[in-house]
Short mmCIF file of C-alpha atoms and ligand atoms in Angstrom, two decimals:
data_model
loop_
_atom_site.label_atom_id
_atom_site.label_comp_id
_atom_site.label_asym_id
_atom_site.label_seq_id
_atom_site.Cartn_x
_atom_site.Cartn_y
_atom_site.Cartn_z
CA UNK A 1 -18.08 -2.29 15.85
CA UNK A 2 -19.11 -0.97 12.41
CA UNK A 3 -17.52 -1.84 9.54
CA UNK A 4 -16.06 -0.25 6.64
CA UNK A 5 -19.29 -0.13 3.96
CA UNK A 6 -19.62 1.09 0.33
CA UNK A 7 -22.27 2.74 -1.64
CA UNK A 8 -22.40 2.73 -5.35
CA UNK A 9 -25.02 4.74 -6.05
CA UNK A 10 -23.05 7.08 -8.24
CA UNK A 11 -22.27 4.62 -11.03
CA UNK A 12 -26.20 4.18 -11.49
CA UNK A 13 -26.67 7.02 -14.08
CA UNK A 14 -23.33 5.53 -15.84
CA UNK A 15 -24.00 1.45 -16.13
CA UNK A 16 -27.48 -0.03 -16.12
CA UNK A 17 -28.19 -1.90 -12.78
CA UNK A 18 -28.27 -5.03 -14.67
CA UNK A 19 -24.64 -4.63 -15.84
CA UNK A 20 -23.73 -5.02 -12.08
CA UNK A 21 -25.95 -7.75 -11.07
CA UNK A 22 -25.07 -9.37 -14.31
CA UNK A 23 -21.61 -10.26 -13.40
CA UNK A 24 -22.88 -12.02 -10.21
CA UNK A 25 -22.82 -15.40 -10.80
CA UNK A 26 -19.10 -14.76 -12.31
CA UNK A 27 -18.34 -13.27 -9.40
CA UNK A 28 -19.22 -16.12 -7.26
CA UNK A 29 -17.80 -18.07 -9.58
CA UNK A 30 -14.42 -16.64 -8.68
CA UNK A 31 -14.89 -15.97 -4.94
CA UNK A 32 -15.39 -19.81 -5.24
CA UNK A 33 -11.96 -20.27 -6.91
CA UNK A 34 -10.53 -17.62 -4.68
CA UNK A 35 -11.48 -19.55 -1.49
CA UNK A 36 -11.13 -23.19 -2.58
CA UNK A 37 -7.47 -22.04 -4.08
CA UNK A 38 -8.36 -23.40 -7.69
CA UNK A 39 -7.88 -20.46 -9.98
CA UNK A 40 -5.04 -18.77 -11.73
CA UNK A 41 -1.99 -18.50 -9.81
CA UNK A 42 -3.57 -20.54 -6.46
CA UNK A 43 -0.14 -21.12 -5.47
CA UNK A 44 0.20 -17.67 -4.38
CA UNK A 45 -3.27 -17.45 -2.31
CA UNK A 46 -1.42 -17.94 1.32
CA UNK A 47 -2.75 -13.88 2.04
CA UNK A 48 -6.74 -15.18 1.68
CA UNK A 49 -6.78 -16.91 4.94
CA UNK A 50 -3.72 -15.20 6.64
CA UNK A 51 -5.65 -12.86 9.34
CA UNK A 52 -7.33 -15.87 10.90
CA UNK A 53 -4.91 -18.24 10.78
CA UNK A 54 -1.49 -16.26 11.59
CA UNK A 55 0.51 -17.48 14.24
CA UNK A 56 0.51 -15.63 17.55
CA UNK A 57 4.31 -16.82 18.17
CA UNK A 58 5.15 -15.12 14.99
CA UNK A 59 3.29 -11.43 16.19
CA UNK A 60 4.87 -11.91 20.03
CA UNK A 61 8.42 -12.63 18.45
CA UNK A 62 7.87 -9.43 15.85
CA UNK A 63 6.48 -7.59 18.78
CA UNK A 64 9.63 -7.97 21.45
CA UNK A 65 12.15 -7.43 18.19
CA UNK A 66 10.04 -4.23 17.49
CA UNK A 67 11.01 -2.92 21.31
CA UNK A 68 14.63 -3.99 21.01
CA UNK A 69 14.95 -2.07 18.27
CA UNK A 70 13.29 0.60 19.99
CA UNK A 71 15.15 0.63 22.72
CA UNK A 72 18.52 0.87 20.78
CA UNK A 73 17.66 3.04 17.66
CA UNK A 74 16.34 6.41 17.18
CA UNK A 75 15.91 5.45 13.07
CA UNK A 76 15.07 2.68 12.01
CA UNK A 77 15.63 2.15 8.10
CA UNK A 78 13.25 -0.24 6.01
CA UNK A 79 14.78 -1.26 2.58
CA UNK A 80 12.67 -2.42 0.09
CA UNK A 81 10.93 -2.44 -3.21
CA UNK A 82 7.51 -2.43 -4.67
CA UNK A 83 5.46 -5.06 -2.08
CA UNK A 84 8.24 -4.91 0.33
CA UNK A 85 7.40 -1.50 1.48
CA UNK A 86 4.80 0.43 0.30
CA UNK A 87 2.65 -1.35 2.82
CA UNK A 88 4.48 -1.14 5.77
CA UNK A 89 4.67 2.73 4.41
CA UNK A 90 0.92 2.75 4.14
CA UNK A 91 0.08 1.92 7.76
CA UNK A 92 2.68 3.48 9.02
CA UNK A 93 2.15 6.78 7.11
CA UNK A 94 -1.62 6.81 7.49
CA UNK A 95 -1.09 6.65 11.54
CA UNK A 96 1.85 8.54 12.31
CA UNK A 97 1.65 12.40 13.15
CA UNK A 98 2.01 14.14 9.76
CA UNK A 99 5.17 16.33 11.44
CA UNK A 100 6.45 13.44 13.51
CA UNK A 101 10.08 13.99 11.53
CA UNK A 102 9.90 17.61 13.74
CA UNK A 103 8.37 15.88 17.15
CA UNK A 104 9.99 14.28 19.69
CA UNK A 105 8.87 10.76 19.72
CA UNK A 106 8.67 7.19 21.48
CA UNK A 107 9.46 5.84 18.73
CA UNK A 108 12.20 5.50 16.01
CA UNK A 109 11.81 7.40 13.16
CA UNK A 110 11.05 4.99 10.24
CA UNK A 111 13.23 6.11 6.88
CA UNK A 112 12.84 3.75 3.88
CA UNK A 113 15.66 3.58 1.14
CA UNK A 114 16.25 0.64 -2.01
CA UNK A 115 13.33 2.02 -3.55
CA UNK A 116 14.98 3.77 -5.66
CA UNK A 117 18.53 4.68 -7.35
CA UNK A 118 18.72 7.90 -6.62
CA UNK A 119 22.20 8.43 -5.84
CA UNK A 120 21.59 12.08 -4.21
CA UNK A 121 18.96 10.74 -1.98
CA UNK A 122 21.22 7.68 -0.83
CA UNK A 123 24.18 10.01 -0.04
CA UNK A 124 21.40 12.53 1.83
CA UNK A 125 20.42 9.55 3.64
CA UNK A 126 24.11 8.58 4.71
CA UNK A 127 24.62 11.96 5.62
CA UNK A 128 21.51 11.60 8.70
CA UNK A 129 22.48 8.26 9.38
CA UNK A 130 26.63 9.83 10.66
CA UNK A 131 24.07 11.25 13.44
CA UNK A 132 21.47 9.27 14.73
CA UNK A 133 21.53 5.81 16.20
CA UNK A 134 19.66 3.67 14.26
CA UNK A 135 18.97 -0.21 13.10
CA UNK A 136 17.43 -1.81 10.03
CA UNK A 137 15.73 -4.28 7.69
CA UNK A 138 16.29 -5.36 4.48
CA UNK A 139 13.13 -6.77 3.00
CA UNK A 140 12.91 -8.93 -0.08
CA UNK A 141 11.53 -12.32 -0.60
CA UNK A 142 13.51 -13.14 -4.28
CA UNK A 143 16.68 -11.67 -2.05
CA UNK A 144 18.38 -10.58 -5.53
CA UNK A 145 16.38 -7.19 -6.45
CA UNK A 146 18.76 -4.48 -7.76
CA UNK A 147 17.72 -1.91 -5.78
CA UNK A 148 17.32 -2.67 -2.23
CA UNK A 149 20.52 -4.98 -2.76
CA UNK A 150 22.71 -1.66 -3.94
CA UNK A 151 20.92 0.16 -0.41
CA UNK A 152 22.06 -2.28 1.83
CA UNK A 153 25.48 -3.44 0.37
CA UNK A 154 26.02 0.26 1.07
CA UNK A 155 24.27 0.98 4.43
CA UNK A 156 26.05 -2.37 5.85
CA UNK A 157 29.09 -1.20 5.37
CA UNK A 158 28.32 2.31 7.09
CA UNK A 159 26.94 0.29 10.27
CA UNK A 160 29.74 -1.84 10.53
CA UNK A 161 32.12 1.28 10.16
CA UNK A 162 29.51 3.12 12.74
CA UNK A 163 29.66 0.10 15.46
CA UNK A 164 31.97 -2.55 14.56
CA UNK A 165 31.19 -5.63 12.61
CA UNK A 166 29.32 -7.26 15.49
CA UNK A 167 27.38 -4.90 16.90
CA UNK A 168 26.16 -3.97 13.26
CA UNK A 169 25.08 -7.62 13.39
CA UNK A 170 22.29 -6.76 15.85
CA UNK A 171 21.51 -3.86 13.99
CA UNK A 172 20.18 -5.67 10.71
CA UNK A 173 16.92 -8.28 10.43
CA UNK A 174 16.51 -9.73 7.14
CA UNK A 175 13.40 -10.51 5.87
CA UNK A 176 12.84 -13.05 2.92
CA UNK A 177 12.57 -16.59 1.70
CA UNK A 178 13.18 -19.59 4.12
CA UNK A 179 16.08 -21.13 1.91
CA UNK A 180 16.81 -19.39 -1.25
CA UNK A 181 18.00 -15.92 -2.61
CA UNK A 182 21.02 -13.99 -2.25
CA UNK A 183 19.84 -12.24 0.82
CA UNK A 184 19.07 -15.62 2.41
CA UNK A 185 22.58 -16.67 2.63
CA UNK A 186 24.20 -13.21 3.48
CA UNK A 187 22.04 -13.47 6.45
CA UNK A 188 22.69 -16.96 7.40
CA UNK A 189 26.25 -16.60 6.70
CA UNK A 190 26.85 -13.45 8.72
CA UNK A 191 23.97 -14.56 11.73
CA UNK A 192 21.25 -11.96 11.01
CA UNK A 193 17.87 -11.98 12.26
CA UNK A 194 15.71 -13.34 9.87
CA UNK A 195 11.76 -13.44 9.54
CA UNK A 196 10.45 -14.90 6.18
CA UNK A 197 8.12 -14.49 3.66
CA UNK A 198 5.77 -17.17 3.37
CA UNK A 199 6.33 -18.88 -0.30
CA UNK A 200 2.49 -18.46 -0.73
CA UNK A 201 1.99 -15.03 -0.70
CA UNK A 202 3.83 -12.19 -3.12
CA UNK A 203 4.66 -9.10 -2.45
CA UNK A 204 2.28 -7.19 -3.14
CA UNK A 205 -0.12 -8.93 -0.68
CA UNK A 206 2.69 -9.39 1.75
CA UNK A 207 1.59 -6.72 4.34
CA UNK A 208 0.17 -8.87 6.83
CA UNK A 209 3.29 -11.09 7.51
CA UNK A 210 6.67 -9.90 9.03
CA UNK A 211 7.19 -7.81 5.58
CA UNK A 212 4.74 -5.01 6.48
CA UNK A 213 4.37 -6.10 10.11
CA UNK A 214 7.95 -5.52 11.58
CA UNK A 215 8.16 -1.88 10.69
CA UNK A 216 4.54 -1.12 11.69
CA UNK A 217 5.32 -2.75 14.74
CA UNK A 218 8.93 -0.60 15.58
CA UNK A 219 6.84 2.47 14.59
CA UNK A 220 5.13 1.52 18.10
CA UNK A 221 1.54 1.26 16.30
CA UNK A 222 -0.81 -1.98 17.57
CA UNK A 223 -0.27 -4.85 15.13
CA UNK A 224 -2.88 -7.27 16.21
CA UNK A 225 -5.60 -4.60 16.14
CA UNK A 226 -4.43 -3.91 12.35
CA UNK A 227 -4.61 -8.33 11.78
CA UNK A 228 -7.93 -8.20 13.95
CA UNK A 229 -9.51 -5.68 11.55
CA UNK A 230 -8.77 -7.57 8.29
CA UNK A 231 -9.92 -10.75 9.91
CA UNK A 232 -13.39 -9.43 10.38
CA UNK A 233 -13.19 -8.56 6.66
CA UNK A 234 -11.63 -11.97 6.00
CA UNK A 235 -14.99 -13.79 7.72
CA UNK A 236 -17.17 -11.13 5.73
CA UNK A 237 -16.08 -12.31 2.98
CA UNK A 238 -15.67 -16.21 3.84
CA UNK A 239 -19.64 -16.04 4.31
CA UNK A 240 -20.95 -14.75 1.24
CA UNK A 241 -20.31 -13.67 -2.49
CA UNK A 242 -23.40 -11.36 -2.53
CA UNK A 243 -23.96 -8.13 -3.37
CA UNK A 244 -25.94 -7.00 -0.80
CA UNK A 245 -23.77 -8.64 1.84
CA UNK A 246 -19.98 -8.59 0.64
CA UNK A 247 -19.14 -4.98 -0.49
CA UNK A 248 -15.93 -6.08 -1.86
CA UNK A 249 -18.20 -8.27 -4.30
CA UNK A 250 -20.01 -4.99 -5.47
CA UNK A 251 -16.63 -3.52 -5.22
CA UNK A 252 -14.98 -5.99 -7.87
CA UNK A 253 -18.47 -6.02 -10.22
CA UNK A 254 -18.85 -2.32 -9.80
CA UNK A 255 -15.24 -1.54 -11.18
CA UNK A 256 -15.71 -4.23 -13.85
CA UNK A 257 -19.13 -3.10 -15.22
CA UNK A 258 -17.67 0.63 -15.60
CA UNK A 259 -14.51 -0.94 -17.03
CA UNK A 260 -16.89 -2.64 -19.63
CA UNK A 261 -18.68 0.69 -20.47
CA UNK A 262 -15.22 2.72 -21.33
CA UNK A 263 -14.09 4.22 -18.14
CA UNK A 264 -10.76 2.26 -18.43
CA UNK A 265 -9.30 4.52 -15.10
CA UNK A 266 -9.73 4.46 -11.89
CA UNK A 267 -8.74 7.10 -9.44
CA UNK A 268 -8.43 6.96 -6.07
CA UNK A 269 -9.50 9.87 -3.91
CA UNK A 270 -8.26 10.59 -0.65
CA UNK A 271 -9.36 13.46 1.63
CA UNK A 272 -6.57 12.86 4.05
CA UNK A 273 -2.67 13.66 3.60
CA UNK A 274 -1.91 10.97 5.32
CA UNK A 275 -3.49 8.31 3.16
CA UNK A 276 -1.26 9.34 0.43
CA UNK A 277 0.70 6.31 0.68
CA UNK A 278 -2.03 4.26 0.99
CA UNK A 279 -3.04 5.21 -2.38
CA UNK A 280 0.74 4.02 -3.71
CA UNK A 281 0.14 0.63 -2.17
CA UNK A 282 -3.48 0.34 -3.74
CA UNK A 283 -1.84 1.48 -7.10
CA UNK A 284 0.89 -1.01 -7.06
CA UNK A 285 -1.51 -3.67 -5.94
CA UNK A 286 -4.34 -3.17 -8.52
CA UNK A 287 -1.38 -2.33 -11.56
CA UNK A 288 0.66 -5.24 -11.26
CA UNK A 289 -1.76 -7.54 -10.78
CA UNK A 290 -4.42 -6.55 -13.96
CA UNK A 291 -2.33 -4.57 -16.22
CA UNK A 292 -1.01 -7.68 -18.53
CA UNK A 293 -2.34 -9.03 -21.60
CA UNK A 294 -3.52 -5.94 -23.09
CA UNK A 295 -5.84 -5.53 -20.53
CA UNK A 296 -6.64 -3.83 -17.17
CA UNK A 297 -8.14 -0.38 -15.13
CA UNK A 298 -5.09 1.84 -15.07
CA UNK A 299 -4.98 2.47 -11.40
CA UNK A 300 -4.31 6.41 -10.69
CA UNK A 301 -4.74 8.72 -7.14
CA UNK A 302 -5.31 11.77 -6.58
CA UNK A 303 -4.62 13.94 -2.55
CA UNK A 304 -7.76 16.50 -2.57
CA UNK A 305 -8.68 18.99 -1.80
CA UNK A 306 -4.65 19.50 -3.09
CA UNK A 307 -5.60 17.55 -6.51
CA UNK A 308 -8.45 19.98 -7.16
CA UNK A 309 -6.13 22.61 -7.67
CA UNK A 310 -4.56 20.94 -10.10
CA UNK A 311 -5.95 17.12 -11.38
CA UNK A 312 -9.35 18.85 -10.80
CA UNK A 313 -9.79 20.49 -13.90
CA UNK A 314 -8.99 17.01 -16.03
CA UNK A 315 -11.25 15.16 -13.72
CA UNK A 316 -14.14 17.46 -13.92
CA UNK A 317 -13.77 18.56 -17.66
CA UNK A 318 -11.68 15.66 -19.93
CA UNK A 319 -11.65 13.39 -21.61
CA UNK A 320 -14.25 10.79 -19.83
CA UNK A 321 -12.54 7.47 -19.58
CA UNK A 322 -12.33 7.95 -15.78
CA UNK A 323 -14.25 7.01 -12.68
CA UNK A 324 -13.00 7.56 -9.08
CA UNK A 325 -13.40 5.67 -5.93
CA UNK A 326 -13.19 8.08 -2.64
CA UNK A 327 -11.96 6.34 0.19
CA UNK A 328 -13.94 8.24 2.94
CA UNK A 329 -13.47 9.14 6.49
CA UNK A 330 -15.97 10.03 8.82
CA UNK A 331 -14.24 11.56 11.61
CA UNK A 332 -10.81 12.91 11.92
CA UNK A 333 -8.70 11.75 15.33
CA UNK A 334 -8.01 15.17 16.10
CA UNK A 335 -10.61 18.17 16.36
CA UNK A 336 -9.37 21.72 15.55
CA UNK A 337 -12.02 24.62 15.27
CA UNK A 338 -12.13 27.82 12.53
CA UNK A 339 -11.60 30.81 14.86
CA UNK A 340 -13.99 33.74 14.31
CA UNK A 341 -12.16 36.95 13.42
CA UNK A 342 -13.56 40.22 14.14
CA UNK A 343 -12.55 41.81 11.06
CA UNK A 344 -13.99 38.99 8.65
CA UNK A 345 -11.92 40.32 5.93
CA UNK A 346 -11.75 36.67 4.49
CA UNK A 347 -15.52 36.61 4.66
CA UNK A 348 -14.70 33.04 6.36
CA UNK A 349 -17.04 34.16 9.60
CA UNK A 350 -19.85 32.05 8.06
CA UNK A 351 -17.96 28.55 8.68
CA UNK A 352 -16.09 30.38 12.24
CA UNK A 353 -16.87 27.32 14.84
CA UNK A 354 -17.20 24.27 12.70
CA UNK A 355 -14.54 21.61 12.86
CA UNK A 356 -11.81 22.15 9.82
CA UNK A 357 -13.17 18.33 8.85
CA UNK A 358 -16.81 19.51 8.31
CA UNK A 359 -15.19 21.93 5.83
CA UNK A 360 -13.52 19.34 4.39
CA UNK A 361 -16.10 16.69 4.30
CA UNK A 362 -18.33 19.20 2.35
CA UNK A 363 -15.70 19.60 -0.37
CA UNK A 364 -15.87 16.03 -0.89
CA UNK A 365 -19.44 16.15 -1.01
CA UNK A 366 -19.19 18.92 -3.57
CA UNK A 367 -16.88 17.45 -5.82
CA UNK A 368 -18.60 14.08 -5.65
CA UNK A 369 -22.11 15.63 -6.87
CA UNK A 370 -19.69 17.66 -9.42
CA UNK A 371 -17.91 15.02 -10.91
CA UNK A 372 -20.96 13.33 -11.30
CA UNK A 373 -22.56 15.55 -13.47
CA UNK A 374 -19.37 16.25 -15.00
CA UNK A 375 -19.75 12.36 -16.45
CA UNK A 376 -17.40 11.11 -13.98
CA UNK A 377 -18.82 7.53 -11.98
CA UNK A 378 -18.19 7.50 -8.08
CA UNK A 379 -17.85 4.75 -5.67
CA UNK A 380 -17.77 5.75 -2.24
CA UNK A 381 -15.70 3.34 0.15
CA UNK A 382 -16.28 4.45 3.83
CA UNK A 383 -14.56 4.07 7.09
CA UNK A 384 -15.15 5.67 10.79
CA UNK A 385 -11.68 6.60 11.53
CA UNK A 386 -8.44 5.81 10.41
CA UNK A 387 -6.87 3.84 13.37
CA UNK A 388 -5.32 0.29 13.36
CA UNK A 389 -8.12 -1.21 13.03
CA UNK A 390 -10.06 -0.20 10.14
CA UNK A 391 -6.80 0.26 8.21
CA UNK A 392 -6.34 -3.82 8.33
CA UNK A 393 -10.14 -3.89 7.18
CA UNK A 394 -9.32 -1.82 3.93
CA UNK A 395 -5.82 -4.26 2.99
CA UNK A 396 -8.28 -7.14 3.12
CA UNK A 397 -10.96 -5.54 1.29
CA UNK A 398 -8.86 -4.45 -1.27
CA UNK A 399 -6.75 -7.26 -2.03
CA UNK A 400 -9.68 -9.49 -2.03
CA UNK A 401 -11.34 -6.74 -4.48
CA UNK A 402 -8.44 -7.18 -6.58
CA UNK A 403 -8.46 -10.90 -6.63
CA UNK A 404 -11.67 -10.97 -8.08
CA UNK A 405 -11.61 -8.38 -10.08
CA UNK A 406 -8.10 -9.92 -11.71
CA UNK A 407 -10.38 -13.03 -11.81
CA UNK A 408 -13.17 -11.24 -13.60
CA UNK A 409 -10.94 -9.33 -16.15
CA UNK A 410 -9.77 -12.86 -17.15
CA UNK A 411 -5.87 -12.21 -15.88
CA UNK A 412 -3.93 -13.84 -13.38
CA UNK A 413 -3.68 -11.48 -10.76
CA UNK A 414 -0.70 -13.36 -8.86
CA UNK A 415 2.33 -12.71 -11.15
CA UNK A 416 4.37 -9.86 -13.06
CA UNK A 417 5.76 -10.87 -16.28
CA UNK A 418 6.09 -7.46 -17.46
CA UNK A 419 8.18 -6.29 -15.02
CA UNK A 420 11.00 -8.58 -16.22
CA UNK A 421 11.45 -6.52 -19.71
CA UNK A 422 13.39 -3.73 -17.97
CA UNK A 423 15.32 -5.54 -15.58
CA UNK A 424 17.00 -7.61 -18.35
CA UNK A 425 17.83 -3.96 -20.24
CA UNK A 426 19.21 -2.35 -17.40
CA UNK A 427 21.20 -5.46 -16.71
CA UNK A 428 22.63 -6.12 -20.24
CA UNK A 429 23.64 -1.93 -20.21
CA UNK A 430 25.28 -2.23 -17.01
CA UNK A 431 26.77 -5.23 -18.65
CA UNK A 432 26.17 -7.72 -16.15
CA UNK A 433 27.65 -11.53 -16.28
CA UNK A 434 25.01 -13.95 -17.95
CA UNK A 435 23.44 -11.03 -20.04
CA UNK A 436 26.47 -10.90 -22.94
CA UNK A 437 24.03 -11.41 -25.73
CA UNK A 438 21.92 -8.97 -24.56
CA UNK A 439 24.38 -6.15 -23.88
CA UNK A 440 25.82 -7.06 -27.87
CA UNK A 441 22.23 -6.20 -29.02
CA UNK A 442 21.83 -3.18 -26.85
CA UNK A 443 25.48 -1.79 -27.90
CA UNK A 444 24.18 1.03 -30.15
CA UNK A 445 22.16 2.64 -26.99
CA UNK A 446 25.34 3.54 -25.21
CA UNK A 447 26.99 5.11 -27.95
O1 PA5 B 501 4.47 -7.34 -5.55
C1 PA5 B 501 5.53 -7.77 -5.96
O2 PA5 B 501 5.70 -8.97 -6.09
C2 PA5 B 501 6.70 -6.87 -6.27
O3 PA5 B 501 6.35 -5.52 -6.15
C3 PA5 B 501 7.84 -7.15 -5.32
O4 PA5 B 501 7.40 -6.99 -4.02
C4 PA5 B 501 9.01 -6.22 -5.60
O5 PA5 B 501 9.42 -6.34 -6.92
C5 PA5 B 501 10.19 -6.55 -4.68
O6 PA5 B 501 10.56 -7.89 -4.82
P1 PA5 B 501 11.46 -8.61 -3.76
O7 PA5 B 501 10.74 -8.64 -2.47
O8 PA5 B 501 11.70 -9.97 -4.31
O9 PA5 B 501 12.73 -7.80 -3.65
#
């Protein structure tokens, strides 16, 4: 089967050859590292050899909880944060029918909630969860995040008002660390159905274990053809650290070289609606693990041809600190011709019988060889369809990419420091027990 490839011809005009090939020896350097588990932050490396080496009791126990679940609930609400959902909601956005809230379905409907505070859209969610049957799982591996923990103090109390205490029980699987955290012990003390997070990976590379698994799974798509693709990447990359044979090597040396020459942001591009989550996983993945230090490729996305309407004129025309990565697919799953029209009063009788994707395809073409010229750098990562399958090869290719490009920028690309600073505000506002001298020296903000 053919495998997702990469071509960066379009950074040639932008960074000398040599720039690239320069940073090969670092690069190997670090793949080294990456694979022998001796760089920065190797006790969080448990995701590098996870495809090959994940436990087939573990996918047939997620597997026959997925169709009890299904079998029961007609929603089925994930609650999480940051890494403990935006990869489930990747997958499961990327292959699910874009108007499958409309359609009847097989399926639950997945609905995800603790990632955020928005009081109106909690209430809103409370509101279709009076009417539907439904089931859930909260995800996080520290079990004391703020906002899944507010989501599921208050959706456990409407399922045990909705079924009864005990049949609420069945309703909820917990999914976090093997012994510690708050959510560890709620579970154990009230006899949920736990999965865990292995110690070893974070969150942000958590997809492949029950985290992003379980919901993919209750959304009824094939999880072992989404661990088999990202094990052929995972042996791609085992082999070799060179250019011409590991495109997530290029990937990581292209993105550094064009860092190094001024184009400090990367965006991107997706041709497909449906990819727009996959975008938010890539962003969280690639900004929490290099923006520190004063350092890092700001990750942005933009949804074309929608963006080009609107991002389009920044990308093409301003200021040039930008390159853009188009994640490219070659054939859609579905095939839906332009009519012809006798009238041809939209003049669109020259395209009449070509496949809506051709049409699209060319746009990204166009705006590839336009950015370009407009003094914008392009790498092009490519893929035959989005299915299962080649969706598990791009979460191994890019959190490998970002492993060694973390490496390469000189960062640890394992940890978050930063994301402490406004947890301990909001804490010491809200006045919170532990946080008194904080809340003293943030007094004058509530006045
Ligand atoms: O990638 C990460 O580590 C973070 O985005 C976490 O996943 C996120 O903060 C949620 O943390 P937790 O699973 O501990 O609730």
């Amino acid at each position: 089967m053919k495998n997702l490839q990469i071509d960066i011809s379009n950074i040639k005009v932008f960074v000398d050859k040599n720039a690239v090939n320069q940073l090969q020896p670092e690069i190997k350097k670090h793949h080294k590292a990456v694979l022998d588990k001796t760089g920065k932050g190797n006790d969080f490396l448990g995701w590098v050899d996870l495809p090959s080496s994940i436990d087939k009791h573990l996918i047939s126990s997620i597997e026959k909880t997925a169709k009890s679940i299904r079998d029961k609930a007609e929603i089925f609400v994930v609650i999480g944060i940051g890494g403990s959902y935006l990869g489930a909601r990747a997958v499961i956005e990327a292959l699910q029918d874009n108007f499958a809230a409309l359609k009847s379905r097989k399926n639950p409907y997945i609905i995800y909630a603790g990632q955020n505070i928005g009081e109106d859209y909690t209430a809103e969610l409370i509101e279709v969860l009076d009417k539907y049957d439904y089931a859930l799982t909260v995800i996080s591996k520290s079990g004391t995040t703020t906002e899944p923990a507010i989501a599921f103090r208050i959706l456990k109390n409407h399922l045990e008002q909705k079924y009864g205490k005990k049949e609420a029980v069945q309703r909820i699987i917990a999914i976090t660390d093997k012994a510690k955290g708050a959510l560890k012990k709620l579970a154990t003390d009230e006899g949920y159905q736990t999965y865990v997070v292995p110690d070893d990976v974070g969150g942000r590379y958590s997809v492949l274990t029950p985290v992003g698994l379980l919901p993919i799974a209750v959304a009824g798509f094939d999880i072992r053809k989404l661990v088999e693709g990202a094990r052929v990447v995972e042996e791609m990359n085992k082999k070799s650290s060179s250019f011409s044979e590991n495109p997530i090597a290029l990937y990581a040396a292209a993105r550094n070289a064009l860092y190094s020459s001024g184009k400090e942001v990367e965006i991107l591009v997706n041709y497909q609606p449906n990819l727009f989550y996959l975008t938010e996983w890539w962003k969280q993945l690639y900004g929490e693990s290099e923006g520190k230090e004063g350092k890092g490729i700001f990750p942005a996305g933009v949804n074309n041809t929608s963006d080009l309407h609107s991002m389009g004129q920044y990308i093409q025309d301003g200021r040039r600190f930008l390159f853009e990565t188009v994640l490219s697919v070659e054939k859609p799953n579905r095939e839906l011709r332009i009519p012809t029209d006798k009238e041809n009063l939209d003049g669109l009788d020259y395209i009449a019988g070509k496949q809506i994707h051709e049409v699209n395809h060319m746009a990204e073409l166009g705006t590839t060889l336009a950015h370009v010229d407009g003094g914008v750098p392009n790498i092009r990562i490519s893929i035959p369809k989005v299915d299962e399958y080649y969706l598990g090869q791009l979460i191994y290719f890019f959190e490998m990419g970002c492993a060694l490009s973390g490496y390469t920028l000189g960062v640890n690309p394992f940890d978050q420091p930063g994301v402490e600073a406004y947890k301990t505000n909001m804490f010491a506002l809200l006045g919170k027990p532990g946080f008194e001298n904080e809340t003293a020296r943030m007094k004058k903000y509530l006045k």
